[in-house]
Amino acid sequence: VIWKLIFPFLLFQVAGSLIQQAFLYGSMFLGEKNKAFQAFMFRPSIENPELLTISSNGGAVVQLLTLLALCGVLWKFGDGKEKILQGKCSEVTISNKEWASWIGLAVVVSAGLNMLFAGLGFLNADTAYQETADALYSVSIPLGLVLYGIAAPLAEELLFRGIIFQEAKKVWKPLYAAMISAGLFGMYHGNGVQMVYGFCMGMILGFAYHQTHKF
């Protein structure tokens, strides 16, 4: 059982690193052929202006392509298709009022956590989060919306709710299964702020998925 929980997580991490490197080297190759593409994807290094390093937008493009590729990997090799189709077999229907309630809950909790962390000074105290935030906000808005609003949630929900949560629920009660998937979801983000935030939102997402069988 533990392996069935860990395997998709490891697959996500290892395959993600390999795919990301492949896209990065591919971008370097294309950049040598097309100067406009190179100017968008790379910038001169601060330490040595003669060398090029990946730009914020270039990194976002590589990350976007990597996440979309990972969706295919999880779907094919991580039993994502099986888990998702199991969930879709349910005849649970959700009214517009229930949809609005779930969305409202997500907005209230996410906004509440933002205000709580800001009020406690948690955001500024976590240097690892600040580095992550600087990288997030340096990406152009259209690209950021696609990356952080579509691609990242799609890949993460497929992994943490669609696969890990459903697998854990076969052995443990839904509450414990949600805690496991939410805990891994928080650790995946790698800094204190997003660990707490990811765990809290992961619990809500797990509960929502358990109740509705829909992402």
CSV table of C-alpha atoms in Angstrom, one decimal:
chain,number,residue,atom,x,y,z
A,1,VAL,CA,0.0,0.0,0.0
A,2,ILE,CA,2.8,2.4,1.0
A,3,TRP,CA,4.5,1.8,-2.4
A,4,LYS,CA,1.3,2.5,-4.3
A,5,LEU,CA,1.3,5.9,-2.5
A,6,ILE,CA,5.0,6.7,-2.9
A,7,PHE,CA,5.4,5.4,-6.5
A,8,PRO,CA,3.3,8.1,-8.2
A,9,PHE,CA,4.9,10.8,-6.1
A,10,LEU,CA,8.4,9.6,-7.0
A,11,LEU,CA,7.3,9.2,-10.6
A,12,PHE,CA,6.1,12.8,-10.6
A,13,GLN,CA,9.4,14.0,-9.1
A,14,VAL,CA,11.9,12.0,-11.2
A,15,ALA,CA,10.0,12.1,-14.5
A,16,GLY,CA,9.5,15.9,-13.9
A,17,SER,CA,13.2,16.5,-13.5
A,18,LEU,CA,14.1,14.5,-16.6
A,19,ILE,CA,11.4,16.1,-18.7
A,20,GLN,CA,12.3,19.6,-17.5
A,21,GLN,CA,16.0,19.0,-18.4
A,22,ALA,CA,15.0,17.8,-21.9
A,23,PHE,CA,12.8,20.9,-22.5
A,24,LEU,CA,15.6,23.1,-21.2
A,25,TYR,CA,18.2,21.6,-23.5
A,26,GLY,CA,15.7,21.7,-26.3
A,27,SER,CA,15.2,25.4,-25.7
A,28,MET,CA,18.9,26.0,-25.8
A,29,PHE,CA,19.2,24.3,-29.1
A,30,LEU,CA,16.2,26.2,-30.6
A,31,GLY,CA,17.6,29.5,-29.1
A,32,GLU,CA,20.8,29.0,-31.2
A,33,LYS,CA,18.7,28.8,-34.3
A,34,ASN,CA,16.2,31.7,-33.5
A,35,LYS,CA,17.5,34.8,-31.7
A,36,ALA,CA,14.0,36.1,-30.9
A,37,PHE,CA,13.2,32.8,-29.1
A,38,GLN,CA,16.5,33.0,-27.4
A,39,ALA,CA,15.8,36.6,-26.2
A,40,PHE,CA,12.5,35.4,-24.7
A,41,MET,CA,13.8,32.3,-23.0
A,42,PHE,CA,17.2,33.4,-21.8
A,43,ARG,CA,18.9,36.4,-20.4
A,44,PRO,CA,22.6,37.3,-19.7
A,45,SER,CA,23.9,36.0,-16.4
A,46,ILE,CA,24.4,38.6,-13.6
A,47,GLU,CA,27.7,37.1,-12.6
A,48,ASN,CA,29.0,36.7,-16.2
A,49,PRO,CA,27.0,38.7,-18.9
A,50,GLU,CA,28.7,36.6,-21.6
A,51,LEU,CA,26.8,33.6,-20.4
A,52,LEU,CA,23.1,33.1,-20.8
A,53,THR,CA,20.8,31.8,-18.1
A,54,ILE,CA,17.1,30.9,-18.2
A,55,SER,CA,14.8,33.9,-17.8
A,56,SER,CA,11.6,34.1,-15.6
A,57,ASN,CA,9.3,33.6,-18.6
A,58,GLY,CA,11.6,31.0,-20.1
A,59,GLY,CA,11.6,29.0,-16.9
A,60,ALA,CA,7.8,29.3,-16.8
A,61,VAL,CA,7.4,28.0,-20.3
A,62,VAL,CA,9.7,25.0,-19.5
A,63,GLN,CA,7.7,24.4,-16.3
A,64,LEU,CA,4.4,24.6,-18.2
A,65,LEU,CA,5.4,22.1,-20.8
A,66,THR,CA,6.9,19.8,-18.1
A,67,LEU,CA,3.6,19.8,-16.1
A,68,LEU,CA,1.5,19.1,-19.2
A,69,ALA,CA,3.9,16.2,-20.0
A,70,LEU,CA,3.6,14.9,-16.5
A,71,CYS,CA,-0.2,14.8,-16.8
A,72,GLY,CA,0.4,12.3,-19.6
A,73,VAL,CA,2.9,10.3,-17.6
A,74,LEU,CA,0.6,10.1,-14.6
A,75,TRP,CA,-2.4,9.2,-16.8
A,76,LYS,CA,-0.5,6.4,-18.6
A,77,PHE,CA,2.0,5.0,-16.0
A,78,GLY,CA,0.7,6.2,-12.7
A,79,ASP,CA,-2.7,4.6,-12.9
A,80,GLY,CA,-4.2,8.1,-13.3
A,81,LYS,CA,-6.7,6.9,-15.9
A,82,GLU,CA,-7.9,4.1,-13.7
A,83,LYS,CA,-8.3,6.2,-10.6
A,84,ILE,CA,-10.1,9.1,-12.4
A,85,LEU,CA,-12.5,6.7,-14.2
A,86,GLN,CA,-13.2,5.0,-10.8
A,87,GLY,CA,-14.3,8.4,-9.5
A,88,LYS,CA,-16.4,9.2,-12.5
A,89,CYS,CA,-18.3,5.9,-12.1
A,90,SER,CA,-20.2,7.5,-9.2
A,91,GLU,CA,-23.7,8.8,-10.0
A,92,VAL,CA,-23.2,11.8,-7.6
A,93,THR,CA,-24.7,14.9,-9.1
A,94,ILE,CA,-23.9,18.4,-7.9
A,95,SER,CA,-26.4,21.3,-8.1
A,96,ASN,CA,-25.3,24.9,-9.0
A,97,LYS,CA,-25.9,25.9,-5.4
A,98,GLU,CA,-23.5,23.2,-4.2
A,99,TRP,CA,-20.9,24.2,-6.8
A,100,ALA,CA,-21.2,27.8,-5.5
A,101,SER,CA,-20.8,26.6,-1.9
A,102,TRP,CA,-17.6,24.7,-2.7
A,103,ILE,CA,-16.1,27.6,-4.7
A,104,GLY,CA,-17.1,30.0,-1.9
A,105,LEU,CA,-15.5,27.8,0.7
A,106,ALA,CA,-12.2,27.7,-1.3
A,107,VAL,CA,-12.2,31.5,-1.7
A,108,VAL,CA,-12.9,32.1,2.0
A,109,VAL,CA,-10.3,29.7,3.2
A,110,SER,CA,-7.6,30.8,0.8
A,111,ALA,CA,-8.2,34.5,1.4
A,112,GLY,CA,-8.4,33.8,5.2
A,113,LEU,CA,-5.0,32.0,5.1
A,114,ASN,CA,-3.5,34.8,3.1
A,115,MET,CA,-4.6,37.4,5.7
A,116,LEU,CA,-3.6,35.2,8.6
A,117,PHE,CA,-0.1,34.6,7.3
A,118,ALA,CA,0.4,38.3,6.4
A,119,GLY,CA,-0.9,39.4,9.8
A,120,LEU,CA,1.4,37.0,11.7
A,121,GLY,CA,4.4,38.1,9.6
A,122,PHE,CA,4.7,34.5,8.4
A,123,LEU,CA,5.2,35.5,4.8
A,124,ASN,CA,8.2,37.8,5.4
A,125,ALA,CA,9.8,35.5,7.9
A,126,ASP,CA,10.1,32.6,5.4
A,127,THR,CA,13.0,33.3,3.1
A,128,ALA,CA,12.4,30.2,1.0
A,129,TYR,CA,8.8,31.3,0.4
A,130,GLN,CA,10.0,34.8,-0.5
A,131,GLU,CA,12.3,33.3,-3.2
A,132,THR,CA,9.4,31.3,-4.5
A,133,ALA,CA,7.1,34.3,-4.5
A,134,ASP,CA,9.7,36.4,-6.4
A,135,ALA,CA,9.9,33.8,-9.1
A,136,LEU,CA,6.1,33.5,-9.3
A,137,TYR,CA,5.5,37.2,-9.6
A,138,SER,CA,8.3,37.8,-12.1
A,139,VAL,CA,6.4,35.8,-14.8
A,140,SER,CA,4.2,37.6,-17.3
A,141,ILE,CA,0.5,37.7,-16.2
A,142,PRO,CA,-0.9,35.7,-19.2
A,143,LEU,CA,1.8,33.0,-18.9
A,144,GLY,CA,1.4,32.9,-15.1
A,145,LEU,CA,-2.4,32.4,-15.4
A,146,VAL,CA,-2.0,29.4,-17.7
A,147,LEU,CA,0.9,27.9,-15.7
A,148,TYR,CA,-0.4,28.5,-12.1
A,149,GLY,CA,-4.1,28.6,-12.9
A,150,ILE,CA,-4.4,25.6,-15.3
A,151,ALA,CA,-1.3,23.4,-15.8
A,152,ALA,CA,-0.1,23.2,-12.2
A,153,PRO,CA,-3.5,22.5,-10.6
A,154,LEU,CA,-4.3,19.9,-13.3
A,155,ALA,CA,-1.1,18.0,-12.7
A,156,GLU,CA,-1.2,18.4,-8.9
A,157,GLU,CA,-4.9,17.4,-8.5
A,158,LEU,CA,-4.3,14.3,-10.8
A,159,LEU,CA,-1.5,13.2,-8.5
A,160,PHE,CA,-2.5,14.2,-5.0
A,161,ARG,CA,-6.3,13.8,-5.2
A,162,GLY,CA,-6.9,11.6,-8.2
A,163,ILE,CA,-4.2,9.0,-7.5
A,164,ILE,CA,-2.8,9.3,-3.9
A,165,PHE,CA,-6.0,10.2,-2.1
A,166,GLN,CA,-8.0,7.5,-3.9
A,167,GLU,CA,-5.4,4.8,-3.2
A,168,ALA,CA,-5.1,5.8,0.5
A,169,LYS,CA,-8.9,5.7,0.8
A,170,LYS,CA,-8.9,2.0,0.0
A,171,VAL,CA,-7.0,1.3,3.2
A,172,TRP,CA,-7.8,4.2,5.6
A,173,LYS,CA,-10.8,6.3,6.4
A,174,PRO,CA,-11.3,9.3,4.1
A,175,LEU,CA,-10.1,11.7,6.8
A,176,TYR,CA,-6.8,9.9,7.2
A,177,ALA,CA,-6.5,9.5,3.4
A,178,ALA,CA,-7.0,13.3,3.0
A,179,MET,CA,-4.4,14.0,5.6
A,180,ILE,CA,-1.9,11.8,3.8
A,181,SER,CA,-2.5,13.4,0.4
A,182,ALA,CA,-2.6,16.9,1.9
A,183,GLY,CA,0.6,16.3,3.8
A,184,LEU,CA,2.4,15.2,0.7
A,185,PHE,CA,0.9,18.1,-1.2
A,186,GLY,CA,2.3,20.5,1.4
A,187,MET,CA,5.8,18.9,1.5
A,188,TYR,CA,5.9,19.0,-2.3
A,189,HIS,CA,5.9,22.8,-2.3
A,190,GLY,CA,9.1,22.9,-0.2
A,191,ASN,CA,8.7,25.9,2.0
A,192,GLY,CA,7.0,26.6,5.3
A,193,VAL,CA,4.3,29.0,4.1
A,194,GLN,CA,3.2,26.7,1.2
A,195,MET,CA,3.5,23.6,3.4
A,196,VAL,CA,0.9,24.9,5.8
A,197,TYR,CA,-1.2,26.5,3.1
A,198,GLY,CA,-1.0,23.3,0.9
A,199,PHE,CA,-2.0,21.1,3.8
A,200,CYS,CA,-5.1,23.2,4.7
A,201,MET,CA,-6.2,23.5,1.1
A,202,GLY,CA,-5.3,19.9,0.4
A,203,MET,CA,-7.7,18.8,3.2
A,204,ILE,CA,-10.5,20.8,1.6
A,205,LEU,CA,-9.8,19.6,-1.9
A,206,GLY,CA,-9.7,16.0,-0.6
A,207,PHE,CA,-13.0,16.4,1.2
A,208,ALA,CA,-14.5,18.0,-1.9
A,209,TYR,CA,-13.3,15.2,-4.1
A,210,HIS,CA,-14.6,12.6,-1.7
A,211,GLN,CA,-18.0,14.1,-1.6
A,212,THR,CA,-18.4,14.9,-5.3
A,213,HIS,CA,-16.0,12.5,-7.1
A,214,LYS,CA,-15.1,15.5,-9.3
A,215,PHE,CA,-12.1,17.8,-9.4
